[in-house]
Structure formats: structure tokens, C-alpha cells
Tab-separated table of C-alpha atoms and ligand atoms in Angstrom:
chain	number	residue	atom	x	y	z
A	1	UNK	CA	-0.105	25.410	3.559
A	2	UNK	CA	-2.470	23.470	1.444
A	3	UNK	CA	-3.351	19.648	2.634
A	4	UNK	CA	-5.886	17.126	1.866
A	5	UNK	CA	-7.811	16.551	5.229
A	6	UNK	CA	-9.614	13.430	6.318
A	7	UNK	CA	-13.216	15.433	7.334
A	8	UNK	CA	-15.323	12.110	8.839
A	9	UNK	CA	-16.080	8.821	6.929
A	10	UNK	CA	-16.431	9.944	2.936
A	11	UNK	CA	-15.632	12.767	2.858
A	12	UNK	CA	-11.745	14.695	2.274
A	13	UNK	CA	-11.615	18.198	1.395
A	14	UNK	CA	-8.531	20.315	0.953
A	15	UNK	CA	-7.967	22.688	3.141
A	16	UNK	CA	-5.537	25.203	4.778
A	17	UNK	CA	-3.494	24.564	7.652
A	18	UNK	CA	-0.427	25.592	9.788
A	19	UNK	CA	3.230	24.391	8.075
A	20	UNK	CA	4.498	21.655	10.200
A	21	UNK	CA	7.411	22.784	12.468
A	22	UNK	CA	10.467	20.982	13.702
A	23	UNK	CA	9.015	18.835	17.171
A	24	UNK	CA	12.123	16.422	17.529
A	25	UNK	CA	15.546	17.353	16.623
A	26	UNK	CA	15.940	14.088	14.341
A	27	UNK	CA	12.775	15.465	12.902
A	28	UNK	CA	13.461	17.485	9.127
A	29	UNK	CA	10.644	19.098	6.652
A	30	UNK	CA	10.226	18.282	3.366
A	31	UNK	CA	8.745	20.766	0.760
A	32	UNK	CA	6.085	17.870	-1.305
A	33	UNK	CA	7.340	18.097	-4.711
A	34	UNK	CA	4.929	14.931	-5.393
A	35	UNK	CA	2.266	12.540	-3.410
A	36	UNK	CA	-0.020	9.885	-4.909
A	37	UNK	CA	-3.496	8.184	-3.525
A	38	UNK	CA	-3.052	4.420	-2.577
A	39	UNK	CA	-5.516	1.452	-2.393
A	40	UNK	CA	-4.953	1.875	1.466
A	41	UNK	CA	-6.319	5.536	2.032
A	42	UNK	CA	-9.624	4.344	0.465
A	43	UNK	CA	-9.505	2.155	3.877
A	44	UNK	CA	-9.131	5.014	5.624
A	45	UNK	CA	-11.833	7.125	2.854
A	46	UNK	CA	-14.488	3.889	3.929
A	47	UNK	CA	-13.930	4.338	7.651
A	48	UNK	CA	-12.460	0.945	7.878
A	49	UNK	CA	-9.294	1.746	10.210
A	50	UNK	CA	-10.597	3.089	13.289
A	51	UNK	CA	-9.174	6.322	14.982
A	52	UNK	CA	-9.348	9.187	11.793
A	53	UNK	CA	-9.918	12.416	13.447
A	54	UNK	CA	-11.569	15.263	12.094
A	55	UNK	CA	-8.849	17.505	10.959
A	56	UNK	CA	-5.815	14.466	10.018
A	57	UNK	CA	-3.506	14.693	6.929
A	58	UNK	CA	-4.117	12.155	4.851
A	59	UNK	CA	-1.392	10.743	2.682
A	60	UNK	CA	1.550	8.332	2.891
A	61	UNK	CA	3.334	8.323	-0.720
A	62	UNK	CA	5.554	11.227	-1.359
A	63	UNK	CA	8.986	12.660	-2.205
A	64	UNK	CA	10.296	15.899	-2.169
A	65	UNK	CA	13.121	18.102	-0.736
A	66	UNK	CA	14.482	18.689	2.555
A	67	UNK	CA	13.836	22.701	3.283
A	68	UNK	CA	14.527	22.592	7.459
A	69	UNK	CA	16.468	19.710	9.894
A	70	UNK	CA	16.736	19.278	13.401
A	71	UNK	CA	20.236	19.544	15.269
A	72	UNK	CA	20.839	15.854	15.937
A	73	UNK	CA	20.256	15.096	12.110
A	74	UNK	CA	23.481	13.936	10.456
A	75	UNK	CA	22.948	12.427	7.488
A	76	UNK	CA	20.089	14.220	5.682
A	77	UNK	CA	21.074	17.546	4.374
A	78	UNK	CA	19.125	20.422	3.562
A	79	UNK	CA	18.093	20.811	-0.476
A	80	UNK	CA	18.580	17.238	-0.785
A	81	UNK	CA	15.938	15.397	-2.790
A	82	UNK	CA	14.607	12.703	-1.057
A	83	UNK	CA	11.873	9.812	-0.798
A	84	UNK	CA	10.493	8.412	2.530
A	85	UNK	CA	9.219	4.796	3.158
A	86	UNK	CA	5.248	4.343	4.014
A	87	UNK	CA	6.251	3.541	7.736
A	88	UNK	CA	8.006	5.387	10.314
A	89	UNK	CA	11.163	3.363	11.956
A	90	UNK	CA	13.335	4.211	14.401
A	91	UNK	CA	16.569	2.206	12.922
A	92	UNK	CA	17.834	0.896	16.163
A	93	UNK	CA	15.387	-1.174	17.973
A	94	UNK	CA	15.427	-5.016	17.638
A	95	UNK	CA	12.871	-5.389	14.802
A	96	UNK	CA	14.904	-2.274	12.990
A	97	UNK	CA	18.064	-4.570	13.390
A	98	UNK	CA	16.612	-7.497	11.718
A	99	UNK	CA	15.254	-5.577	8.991
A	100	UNK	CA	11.427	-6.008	9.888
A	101	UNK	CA	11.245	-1.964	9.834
A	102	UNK	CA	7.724	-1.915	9.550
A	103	UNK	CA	7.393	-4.051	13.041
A	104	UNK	CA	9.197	-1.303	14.357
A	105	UNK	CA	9.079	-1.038	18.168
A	106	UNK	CA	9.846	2.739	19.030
A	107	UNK	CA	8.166	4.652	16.125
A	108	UNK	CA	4.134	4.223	17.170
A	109	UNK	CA	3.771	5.644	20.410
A	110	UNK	CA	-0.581	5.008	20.144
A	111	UNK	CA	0.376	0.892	19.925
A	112	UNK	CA	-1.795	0.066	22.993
A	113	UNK	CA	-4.625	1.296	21.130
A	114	UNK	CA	-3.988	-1.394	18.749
A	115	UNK	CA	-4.039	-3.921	21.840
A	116	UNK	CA	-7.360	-2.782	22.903
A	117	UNK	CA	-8.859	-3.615	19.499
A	118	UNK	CA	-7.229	-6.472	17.905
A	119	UNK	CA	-5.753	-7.951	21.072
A	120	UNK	CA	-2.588	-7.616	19.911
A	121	UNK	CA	0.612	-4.805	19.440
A	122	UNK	CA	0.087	-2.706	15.746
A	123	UNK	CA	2.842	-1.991	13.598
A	124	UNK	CA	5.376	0.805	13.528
A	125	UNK	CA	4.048	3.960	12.990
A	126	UNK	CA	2.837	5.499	9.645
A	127	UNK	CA	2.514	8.740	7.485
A	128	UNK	CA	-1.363	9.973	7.753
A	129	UNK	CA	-2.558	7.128	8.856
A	130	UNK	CA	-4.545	7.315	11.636
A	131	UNK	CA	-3.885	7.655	15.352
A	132	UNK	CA	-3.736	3.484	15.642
A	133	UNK	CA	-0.301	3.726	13.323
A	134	UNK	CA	0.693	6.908	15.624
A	135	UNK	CA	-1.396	9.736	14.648
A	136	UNK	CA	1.664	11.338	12.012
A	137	UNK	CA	0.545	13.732	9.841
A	138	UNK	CA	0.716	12.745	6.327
A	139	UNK	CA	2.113	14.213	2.706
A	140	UNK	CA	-0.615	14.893	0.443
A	141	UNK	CA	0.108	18.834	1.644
A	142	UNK	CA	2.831	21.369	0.206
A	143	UNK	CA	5.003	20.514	3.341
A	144	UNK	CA	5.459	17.417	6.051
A	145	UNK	CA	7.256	16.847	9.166
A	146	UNK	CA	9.463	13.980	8.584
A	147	UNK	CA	10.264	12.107	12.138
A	148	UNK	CA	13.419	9.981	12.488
A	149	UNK	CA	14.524	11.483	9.403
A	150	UNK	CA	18.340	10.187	8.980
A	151	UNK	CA	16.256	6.310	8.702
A	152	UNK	CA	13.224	8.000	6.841
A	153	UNK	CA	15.055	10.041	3.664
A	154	UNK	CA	16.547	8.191	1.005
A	155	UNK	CA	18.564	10.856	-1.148
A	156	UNK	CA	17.695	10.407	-4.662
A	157	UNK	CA	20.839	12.131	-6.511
A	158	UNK	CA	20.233	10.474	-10.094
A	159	UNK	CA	17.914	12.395	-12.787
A	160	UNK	CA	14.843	9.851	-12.477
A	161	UNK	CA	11.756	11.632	-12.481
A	162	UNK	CA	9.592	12.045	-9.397
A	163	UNK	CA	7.187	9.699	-11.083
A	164	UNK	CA	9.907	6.898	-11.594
A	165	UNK	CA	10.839	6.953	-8.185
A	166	UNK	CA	7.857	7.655	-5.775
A	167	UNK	CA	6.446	4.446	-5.775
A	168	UNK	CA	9.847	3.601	-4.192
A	169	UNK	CA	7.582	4.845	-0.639
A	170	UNK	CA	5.115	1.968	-1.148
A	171	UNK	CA	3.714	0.178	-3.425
A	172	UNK	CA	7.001	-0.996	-5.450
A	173	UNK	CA	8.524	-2.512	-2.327
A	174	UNK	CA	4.869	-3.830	-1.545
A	175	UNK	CA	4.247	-5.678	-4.726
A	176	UNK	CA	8.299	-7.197	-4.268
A	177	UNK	CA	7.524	-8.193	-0.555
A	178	UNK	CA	4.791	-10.008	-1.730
A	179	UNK	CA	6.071	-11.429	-4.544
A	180	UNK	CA	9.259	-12.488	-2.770
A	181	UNK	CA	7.503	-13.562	0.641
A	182	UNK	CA	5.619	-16.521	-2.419
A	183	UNK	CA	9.529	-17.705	-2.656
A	184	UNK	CA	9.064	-18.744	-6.229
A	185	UNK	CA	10.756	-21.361	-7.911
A	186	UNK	CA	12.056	-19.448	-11.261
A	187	UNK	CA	11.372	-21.536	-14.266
A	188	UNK	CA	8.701	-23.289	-12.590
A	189	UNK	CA	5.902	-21.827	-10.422
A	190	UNK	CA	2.714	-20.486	-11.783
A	191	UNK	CA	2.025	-17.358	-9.411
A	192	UNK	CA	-1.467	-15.982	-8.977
A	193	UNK	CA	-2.198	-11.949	-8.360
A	194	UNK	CA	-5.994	-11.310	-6.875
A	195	UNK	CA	-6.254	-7.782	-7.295
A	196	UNK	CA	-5.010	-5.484	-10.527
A	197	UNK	CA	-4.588	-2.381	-8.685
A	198	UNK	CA	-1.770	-0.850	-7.822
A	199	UNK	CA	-0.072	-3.251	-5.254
A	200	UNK	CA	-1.465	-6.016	-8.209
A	201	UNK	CA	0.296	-4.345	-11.227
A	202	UNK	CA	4.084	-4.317	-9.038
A	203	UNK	CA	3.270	-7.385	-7.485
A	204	UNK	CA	2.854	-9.345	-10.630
A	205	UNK	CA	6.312	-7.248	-12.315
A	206	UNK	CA	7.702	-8.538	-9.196
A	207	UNK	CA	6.669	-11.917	-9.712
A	208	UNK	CA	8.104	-11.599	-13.262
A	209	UNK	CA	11.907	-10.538	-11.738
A	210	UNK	CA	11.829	-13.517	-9.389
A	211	UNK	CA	10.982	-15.660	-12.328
A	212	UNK	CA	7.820	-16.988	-11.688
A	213	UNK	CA	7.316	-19.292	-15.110
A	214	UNK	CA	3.603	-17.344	-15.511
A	215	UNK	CA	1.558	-15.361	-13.737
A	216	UNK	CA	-2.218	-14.927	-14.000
A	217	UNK	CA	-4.187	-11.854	-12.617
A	218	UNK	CA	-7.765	-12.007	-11.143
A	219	UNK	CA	-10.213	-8.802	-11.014
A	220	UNK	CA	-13.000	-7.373	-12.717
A	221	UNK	CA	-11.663	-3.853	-14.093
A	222	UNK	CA	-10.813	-3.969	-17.829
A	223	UNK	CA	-8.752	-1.365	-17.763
A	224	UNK	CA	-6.623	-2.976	-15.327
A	225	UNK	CA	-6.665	-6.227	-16.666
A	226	UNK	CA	-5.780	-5.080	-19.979
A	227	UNK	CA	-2.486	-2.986	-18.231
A	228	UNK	CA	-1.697	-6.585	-17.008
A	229	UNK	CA	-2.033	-8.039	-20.020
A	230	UNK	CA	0.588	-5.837	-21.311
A	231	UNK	CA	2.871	-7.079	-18.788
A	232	UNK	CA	2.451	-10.788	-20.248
A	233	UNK	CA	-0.411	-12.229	-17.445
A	234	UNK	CA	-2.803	-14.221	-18.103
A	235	UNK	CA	-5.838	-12.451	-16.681
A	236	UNK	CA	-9.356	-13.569	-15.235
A	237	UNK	CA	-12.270	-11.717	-14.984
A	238	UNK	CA	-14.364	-12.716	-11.664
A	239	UNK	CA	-17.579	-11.593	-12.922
A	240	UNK	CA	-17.449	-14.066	-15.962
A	241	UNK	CA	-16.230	-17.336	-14.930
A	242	UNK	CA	-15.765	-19.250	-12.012
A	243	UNK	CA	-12.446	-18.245	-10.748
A	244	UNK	CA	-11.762	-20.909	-9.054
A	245	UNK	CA	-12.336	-23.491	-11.966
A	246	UNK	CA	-10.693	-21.215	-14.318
A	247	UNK	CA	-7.860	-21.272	-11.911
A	248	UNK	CA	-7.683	-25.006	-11.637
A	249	UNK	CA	-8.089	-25.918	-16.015
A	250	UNK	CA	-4.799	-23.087	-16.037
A	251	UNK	CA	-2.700	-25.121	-14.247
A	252	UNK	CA	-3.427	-28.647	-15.298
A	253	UNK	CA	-5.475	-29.315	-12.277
A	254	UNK	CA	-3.031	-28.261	-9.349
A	255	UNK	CA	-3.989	-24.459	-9.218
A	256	UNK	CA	-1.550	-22.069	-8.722
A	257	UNK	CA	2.068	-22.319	-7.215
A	258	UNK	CA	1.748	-19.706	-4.952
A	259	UNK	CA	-1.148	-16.975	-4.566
A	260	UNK	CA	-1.204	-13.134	-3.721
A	261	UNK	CA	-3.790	-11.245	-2.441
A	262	UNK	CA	-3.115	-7.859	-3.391
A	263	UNK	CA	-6.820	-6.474	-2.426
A	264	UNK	CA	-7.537	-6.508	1.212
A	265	UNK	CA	-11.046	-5.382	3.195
A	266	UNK	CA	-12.260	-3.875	0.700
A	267	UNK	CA	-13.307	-7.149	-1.710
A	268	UNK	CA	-16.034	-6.391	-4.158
A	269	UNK	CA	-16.089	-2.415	-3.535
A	270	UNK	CA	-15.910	0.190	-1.666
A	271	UNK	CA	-18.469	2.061	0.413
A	272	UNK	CA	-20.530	-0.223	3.012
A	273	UNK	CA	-18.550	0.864	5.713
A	274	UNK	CA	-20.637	4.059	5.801
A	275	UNK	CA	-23.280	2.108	7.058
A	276	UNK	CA	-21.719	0.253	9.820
A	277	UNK	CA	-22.152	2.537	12.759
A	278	UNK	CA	-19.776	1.134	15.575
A	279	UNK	CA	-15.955	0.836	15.534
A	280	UNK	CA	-17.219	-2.298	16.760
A	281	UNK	CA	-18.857	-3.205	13.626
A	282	UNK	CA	-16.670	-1.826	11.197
A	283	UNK	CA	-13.718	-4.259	13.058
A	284	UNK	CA	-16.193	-7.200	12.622
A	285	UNK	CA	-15.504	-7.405	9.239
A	286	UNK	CA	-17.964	-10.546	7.357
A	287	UNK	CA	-17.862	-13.349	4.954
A	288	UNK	CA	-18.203	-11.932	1.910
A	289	UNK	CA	-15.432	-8.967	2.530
A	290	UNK	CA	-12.692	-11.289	2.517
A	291	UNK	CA	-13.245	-13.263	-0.726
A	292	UNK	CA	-10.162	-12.533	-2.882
A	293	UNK	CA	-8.611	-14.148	0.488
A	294	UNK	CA	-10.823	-17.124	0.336
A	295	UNK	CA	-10.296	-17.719	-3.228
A	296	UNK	CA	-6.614	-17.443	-2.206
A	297	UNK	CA	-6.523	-20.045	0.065
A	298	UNK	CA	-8.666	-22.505	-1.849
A	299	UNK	CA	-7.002	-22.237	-5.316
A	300	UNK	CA	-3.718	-22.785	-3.884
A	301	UNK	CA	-1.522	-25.697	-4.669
A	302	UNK	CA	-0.656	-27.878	-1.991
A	303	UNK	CA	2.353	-26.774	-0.201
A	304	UNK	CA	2.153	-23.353	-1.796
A	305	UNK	CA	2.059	-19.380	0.107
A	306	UNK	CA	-0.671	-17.374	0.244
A	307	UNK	CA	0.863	-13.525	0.454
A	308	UNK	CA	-0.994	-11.221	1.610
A	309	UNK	CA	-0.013	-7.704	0.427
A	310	UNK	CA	-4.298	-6.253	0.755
A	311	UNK	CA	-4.599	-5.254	4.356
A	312	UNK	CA	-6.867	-6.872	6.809
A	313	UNK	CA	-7.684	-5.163	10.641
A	314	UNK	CA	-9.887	-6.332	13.041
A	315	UNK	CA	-11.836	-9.403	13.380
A	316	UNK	CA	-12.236	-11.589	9.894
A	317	UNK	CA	-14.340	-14.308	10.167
A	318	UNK	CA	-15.128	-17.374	7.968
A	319	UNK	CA	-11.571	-17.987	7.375
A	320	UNK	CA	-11.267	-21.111	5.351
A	321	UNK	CA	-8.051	-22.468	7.817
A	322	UNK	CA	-8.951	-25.742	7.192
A	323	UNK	CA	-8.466	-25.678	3.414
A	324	UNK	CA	-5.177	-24.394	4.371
A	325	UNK	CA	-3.823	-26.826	6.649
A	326	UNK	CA	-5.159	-29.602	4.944
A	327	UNK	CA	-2.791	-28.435	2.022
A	328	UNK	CA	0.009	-27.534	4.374
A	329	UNK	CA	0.276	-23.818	2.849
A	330	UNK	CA	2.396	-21.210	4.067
A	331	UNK	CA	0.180	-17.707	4.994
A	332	UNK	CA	2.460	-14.677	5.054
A	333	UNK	CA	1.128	-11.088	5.668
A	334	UNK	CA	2.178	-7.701	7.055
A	335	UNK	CA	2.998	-4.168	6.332
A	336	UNK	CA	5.803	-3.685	3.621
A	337	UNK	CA	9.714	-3.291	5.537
A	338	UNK	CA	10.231	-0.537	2.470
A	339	UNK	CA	13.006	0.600	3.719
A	340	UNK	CA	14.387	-2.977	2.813
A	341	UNK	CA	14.041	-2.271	-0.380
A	342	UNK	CA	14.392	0.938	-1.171
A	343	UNK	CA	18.016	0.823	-2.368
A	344	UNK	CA	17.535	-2.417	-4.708
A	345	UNK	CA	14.599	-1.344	-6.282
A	346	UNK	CA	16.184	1.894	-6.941
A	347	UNK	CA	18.699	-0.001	-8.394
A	348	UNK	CA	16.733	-1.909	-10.977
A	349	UNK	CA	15.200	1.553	-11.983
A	350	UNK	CA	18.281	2.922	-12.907
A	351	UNK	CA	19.175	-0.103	-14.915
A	352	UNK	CA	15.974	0.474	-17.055
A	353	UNK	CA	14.007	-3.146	-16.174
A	354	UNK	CA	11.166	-1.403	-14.892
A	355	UNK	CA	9.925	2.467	-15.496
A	356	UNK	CA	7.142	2.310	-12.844
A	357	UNK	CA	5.773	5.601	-13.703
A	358	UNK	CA	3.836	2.847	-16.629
A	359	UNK	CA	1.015	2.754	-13.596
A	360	UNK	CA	0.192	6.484	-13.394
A	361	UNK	CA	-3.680	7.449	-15.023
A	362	UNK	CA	-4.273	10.589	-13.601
A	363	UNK	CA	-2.142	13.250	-12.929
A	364	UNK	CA	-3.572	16.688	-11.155
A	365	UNK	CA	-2.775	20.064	-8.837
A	366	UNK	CA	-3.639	18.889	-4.768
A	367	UNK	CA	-6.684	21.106	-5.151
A	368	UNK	CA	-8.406	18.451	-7.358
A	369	UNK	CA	-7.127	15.351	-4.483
A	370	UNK	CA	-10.686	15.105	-3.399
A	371	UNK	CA	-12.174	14.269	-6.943
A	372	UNK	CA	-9.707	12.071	-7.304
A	373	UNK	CA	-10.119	10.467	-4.598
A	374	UNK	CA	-13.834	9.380	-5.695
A	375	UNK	CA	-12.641	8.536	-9.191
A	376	UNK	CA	-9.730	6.182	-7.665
A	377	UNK	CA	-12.207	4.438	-5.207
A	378	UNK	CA	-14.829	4.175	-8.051
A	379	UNK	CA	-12.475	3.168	-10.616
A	380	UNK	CA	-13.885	5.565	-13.319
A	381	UNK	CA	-12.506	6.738	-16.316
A	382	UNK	CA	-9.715	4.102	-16.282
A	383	UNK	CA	-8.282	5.369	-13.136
A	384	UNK	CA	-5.507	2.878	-11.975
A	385	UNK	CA	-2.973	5.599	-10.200
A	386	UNK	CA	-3.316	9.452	-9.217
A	387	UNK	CA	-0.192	11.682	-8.700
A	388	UNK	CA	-1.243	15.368	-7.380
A	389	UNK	CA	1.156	18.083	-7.568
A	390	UNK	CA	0.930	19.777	-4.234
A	391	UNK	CA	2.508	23.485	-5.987
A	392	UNK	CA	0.806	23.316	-9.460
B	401	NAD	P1	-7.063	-0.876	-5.204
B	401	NAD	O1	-8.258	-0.756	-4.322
B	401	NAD	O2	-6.852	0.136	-6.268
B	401	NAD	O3	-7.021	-2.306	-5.907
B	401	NAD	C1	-7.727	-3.423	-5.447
B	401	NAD	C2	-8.209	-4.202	-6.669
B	401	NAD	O4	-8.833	-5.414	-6.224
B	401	NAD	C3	-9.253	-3.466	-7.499
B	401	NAD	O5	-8.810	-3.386	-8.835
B	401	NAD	C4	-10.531	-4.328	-7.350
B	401	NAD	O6	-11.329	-4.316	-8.523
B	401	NAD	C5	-9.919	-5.696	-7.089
B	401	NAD	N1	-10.820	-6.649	-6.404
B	401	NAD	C6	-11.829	-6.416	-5.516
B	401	NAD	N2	-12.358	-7.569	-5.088
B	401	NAD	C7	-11.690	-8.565	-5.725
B	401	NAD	C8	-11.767	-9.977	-5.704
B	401	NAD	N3	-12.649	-10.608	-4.916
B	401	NAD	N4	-10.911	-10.689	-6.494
B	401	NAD	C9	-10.001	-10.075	-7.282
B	401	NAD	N5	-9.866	-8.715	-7.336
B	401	NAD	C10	-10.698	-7.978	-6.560
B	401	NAD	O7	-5.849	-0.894	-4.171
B	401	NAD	P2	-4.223	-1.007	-4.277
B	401	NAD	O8	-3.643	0.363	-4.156
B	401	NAD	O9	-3.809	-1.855	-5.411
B	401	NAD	O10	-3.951	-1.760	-2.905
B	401	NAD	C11	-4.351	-3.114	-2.766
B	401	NAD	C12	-4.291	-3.538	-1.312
B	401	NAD	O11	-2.932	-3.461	-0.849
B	401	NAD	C13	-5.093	-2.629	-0.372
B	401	NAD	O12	-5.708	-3.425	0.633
B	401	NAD	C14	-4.027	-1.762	0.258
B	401	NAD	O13	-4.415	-1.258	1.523
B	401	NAD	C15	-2.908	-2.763	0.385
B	401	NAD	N6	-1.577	-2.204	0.629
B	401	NAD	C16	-0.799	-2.846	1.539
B	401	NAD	C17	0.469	-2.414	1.827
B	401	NAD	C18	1.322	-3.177	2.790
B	401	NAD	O14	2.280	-2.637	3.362
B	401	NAD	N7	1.053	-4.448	3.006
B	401	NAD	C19	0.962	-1.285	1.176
B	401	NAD	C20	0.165	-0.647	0.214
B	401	NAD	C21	-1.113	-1.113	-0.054
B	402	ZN	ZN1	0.114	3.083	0.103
């Protein structure tokens, strides 16, 4: 089959490999009817997240239909159409129980790697995302191996489009996490969005469900801004004002309710990590990567959350902590539980309150992935969201 391969630190190419087979008997295969490019394989693109080998599948947002299943699979049938959360979890395990399904505790089995470099246990595992989040081959390919697939597939039996419901895999549930983790006062709080990407665009809808009484985007991408616009935010451009101040006179002085950082290592662009040479260094990420997080913390109303959709790894330094405790906020971070979410978000798809195919840009055949991989990270031609068609 055809797959987009991770070939060393800038560089993907599509190539062709073996079909996956069946390794587990909860395992099933999906045929990829449709797979997108997120804001977190450009971490992966920029050699942020350590332990890419030469050779991986790269992808994490697809849907498509069940072709094969193993014998102890008794829910998901074969032909079904289907969409599978970003992370891998095992359904039964504490975290599982609880709902924290991306903390999952049986569905990484590389999580000591994780202790060796950040001192502390990673997440559950993840679709073609490197051997730290378990080394799982990922779904921008014509086929994928779908582990603990009974808890992975959700059957999708209405006539939405695959573009109306793939974002139900990430960054949907990711934008509602984060909006929801802010626990906005409807009617009242002013929510911030850092970051008009992807996660951005669905975090600030999100914001809108949960009734934040405005919300105000920060980034420096017209295109992006103006798609926010549309939405109804309020929108700041970074590279002509003093965020912070602007931030401040839009609130009468308090700043913001409640902030979201929907950006992550990458702050100000893409690309220096090609020139760090150690894991080491890479990990040791500095100052000036992490300011969408700074200007989180210090335009935040007292009392207020900081969410933190953009992923962070390693060691971030220059933290402002004591702006935040001296303003008693709340700081709440962490992969998406999308299988949470899944069903509800469905739900307000089918109703018609949100269509979120509005975020797509580009749409091409897998052979053209690694183009659009460069036009994503650059942000040319008004490139918000790819789709690539793994059969066209
Ligand atoms: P993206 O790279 O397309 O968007 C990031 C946006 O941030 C860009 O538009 C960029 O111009 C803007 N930006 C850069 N520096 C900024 C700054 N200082 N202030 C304001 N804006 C700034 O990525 P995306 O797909 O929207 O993803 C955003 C983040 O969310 C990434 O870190 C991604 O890894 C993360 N993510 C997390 C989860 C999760 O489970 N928590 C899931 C999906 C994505
Ligand atoms: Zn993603």
C-alpha cells in the first residue's frame, strides 16, 4: 500500500509498504477512506518529539471502513464505517474508567521511555506518533491496523460526509476539551484563543457553545484571522500591536476570563529544530518558544484558567509561575480524552450547529501529502486544513 513515511527530521515522502496485518485479535483494519495533516505532525515534521524512526507512518486523523477483524472483536463489524480517536485506549484500566482515555495505562507499551526523558510516565499510546506514544503505525496510508478496536471505532451510520465527521478523531474534541477545561461562565466570560489554527478555529466554536459572552483570537495569519472573524471573534494580530495591552483595553482593564493556548512548541514558526542536534537539545526547549504560553499566563484575569490545548514535551524553561500564582489561576493541559467526546460532538453535527468541514483549505490524492505538508507548516496559499484522499 501507499503511506506517507516520516524519512528523518524534514523530510516525508510517500512511499510503498507492506498492508498491515491482524497482530492482536482485538486488533481490525481499516481501508483509509480519508486522513488529514494536524498542527501536531509538524512537531513530529520539526523533530521536536524524540523517537521518529526512519521508515514510521505518519498520521493520526482518519476514518474509513473496517475490511478485516480479529476473533475476540465483538462489537466492530466488518464494512462498517467508522472513525477512531487520536489516542489508543484500552477501555478497562483505571484512567479508561474515569474517562481520562488519553492517560490510558495499558495502551503505550514504550511509556518508560517517556520516564527517561521527562522524568515522568507519557500518555496512552497514539496513531503514528512516534515510538514515545508506542511506536503505532499511523493512517495517512490506504490501510491501518487499528489496536483495541471495539474502544477505538466509532460506527458512523448517518450520511455526514467524511469531511463533517473526521475531525471527530482530534481536533473537534481538542478545541471542546479546551474550551470546556476554561469552565466558562455563559453570559459572562471573555475567553481568549492564542493560536488560529486548527485546534484555534474549534476551540473558539467551542468557546461559543459553552457561551463564553466573547471571544478574541490572537495570531499573525490573515487568512486565519479573517476565518475567525467569520465566526464572530474579535481578532489580534501579534505582529501589530502589543498583545498584551490590546488584551488588557478589550476587557476594561481585567484581561481575559479565561485563556487558551491552542499553539504549543512551535511559537513563532516552524523549522529551528533542524538545527538543534541532540535529543537533548531539542527537549530543552527556550524562552522565546513558549510565548503564546507566556502571554497566556500574563493576560489572564485573576482567578481565571489557562488551557492548554498546543503541546509542550520536554524541559520548558522561563515559565512565568509566579504571574500565575500571584493571580491564583488554574493551568490545565493534556492530550484530548476524544473518545469522551466523540458521541456528543457527533451529536451536535447532526443537529446542524456546526458543519466542521468550514476548516478544510486544501484537499488532495496521498501522493501530494508531502507538498502539503510544507504548505501546512509554512502556511502558504491560505492553507488552514489539508484532507488527502489515500485512493484518489
Ligand atoms: P497550527 O500549527 O496550524 O496552528 C498554530 C497557530 O499558532 C498558527 O496559526 C500560528 O501562526 C499561531 N502562532 C504561533 N505563535 C503564536 C503566538 N506566539 N501567539 C499566537 N499565535 C501564534 O496547529 P494546530 O493544528 O492548530 O494545532 C495547534 C496545537 O495544538 C499544536 O501544538 C498541536 O500539536 C496541538 N494539538 C494538541 C492536541 C491535544 O490532544 N492536546 C490535539 C491536536 C493538536
Ligand atoms: Zn492531530
Amino acid at each position: 500500500m501507499k503511506a506517507i513515511i516520516w524519512q528523518g527530521t524534514n523530510h516525508v515522502g510517500v512511499e510503498t509498504v507492506p498492508d498491515p496485518t491482524l497482530l492482536l485479535p482485538t486488533d481490525a483494519i481499516v481501508r483509509v477512506t480519508s486522513t488529514a495533516i494536524c498542527g501536531s505532525d509538524l512537531h513530529l515534521l520539526d523533530g521536536y518529539i524524540p523517537s521518529m524512526e526512519r521508515g514510521d507512518i505518519l498520521g493520526h486523523e482518519f476514518m474509513g471502513e473496517v475490511v478485516e477483524v480479529g476473533s475476540d472483536v465483538k462489537k466492530v463489524r466488518v464494512g462498517e464505517r467508522v472513525i477512531m480517536p487520536f489516542n489508543l485506549a484500552c477501555g478497562v484500566c483505571d484512567p479508561c474508567q474515569r474517562g481520562m482515555f488519553s492517560a490510558c495505562d495499558n495502551s503505550n507499551p514504550n511509556h518508560r521511555m517517556a520516564e527517561a526523558l521527562y522524568g515522568a510516565t507519557s500518555a496512552s499510546g497514539l496513531f503514528g506518533y512516534s515510538h514515545l506514544f508506542g511506536g503505532y503505525a499511523g493512517g495517512q496510508a490506504q490501510f491501518v491496523r487499528v489496536p483495541f478496536a471495539d474502544v477505538s471505532c466509532f460506527a458512523i451510520e448517518s450520511d455526514l460526509r467524511d469531511d463533517q465527521v473526521l475531525f471527530l478523531t482530534d481536533i473537534f474534541p481538542t478545541g471542546y476539551q479546551a474550551a470546556e477545561n476554561c469552565g466558562i461562565m455563559p453570559g459572562r466570560d471573555v475567553v481568549a484563543v492564542f493560536g488560529a489554527g486548527p485546534v484555534g478555529q474549534f476551540a473558539l466554536r467551542s468557546a461559543q457553545m459553552l457561551g463564553a459572552a466573547e471571544v478574541i483570537v490572537v495570531d499573525r495569519v490573515p487568512e486565519r484571522l479573517r476565518l475567525a472573524e467569520a465566526a464572530g471573534a474579535r481578532t489580534i494580530n501579534y505582529e501589530e500591536t502589543d498583545v498584551l495591552v490590546a488584551l488588557r483595553e478589550a476587557t476594561g482593564g481585567r484581561g481575559p476570563d479565561h485563556v487558551i493556548d491552542a499553539v504549543g512548541l512551535e511559537a513563532h514558526g516552524h523549522g529551528p529544530g533542524a538545527l538543534l542536534d541532540t535529543a537533548e537539545q531539542k527537549l530543552r526547549l527556550s524562552f522565546d518558544r513558549i510565548t503564546a504560553l507566556r502571554w497566556a499566563i500574563l493576560s489572564c484575569a485573576k482567578g481565571g484558567t489557562v488551557s492548554m490545548p498546543g503541546v509542550y514535551g520536554g524541559l520548558v524553561d522561563k515559565l512565568p509561575l509566579g504571574a500565575a500564582f500571584s493571580k491564583g489561576l488554574t493551568l490545565k493541559m493534556g492530550q484530548t480524552h476524544t473518545h469522551r467526546y466523540v458521541r456528543p460532538l457527533l451529536g451536535r453535527i447532526q443537529e446542524g450547529e456546526i458543519d466542521p468541514s468550514f476548516v478544510i483549505t486544501h484537499r488532495a490524492p496521498l501522493s501530494k501529502g508531502p507538498e502539503l505538508y510544507k504548505t501546512f507548516r509554512e502556511k502558504h496559499d491560505g492553507c488552514i486544513k489539508v484532507v488527502l484522499d489515500p485512493w484518489a
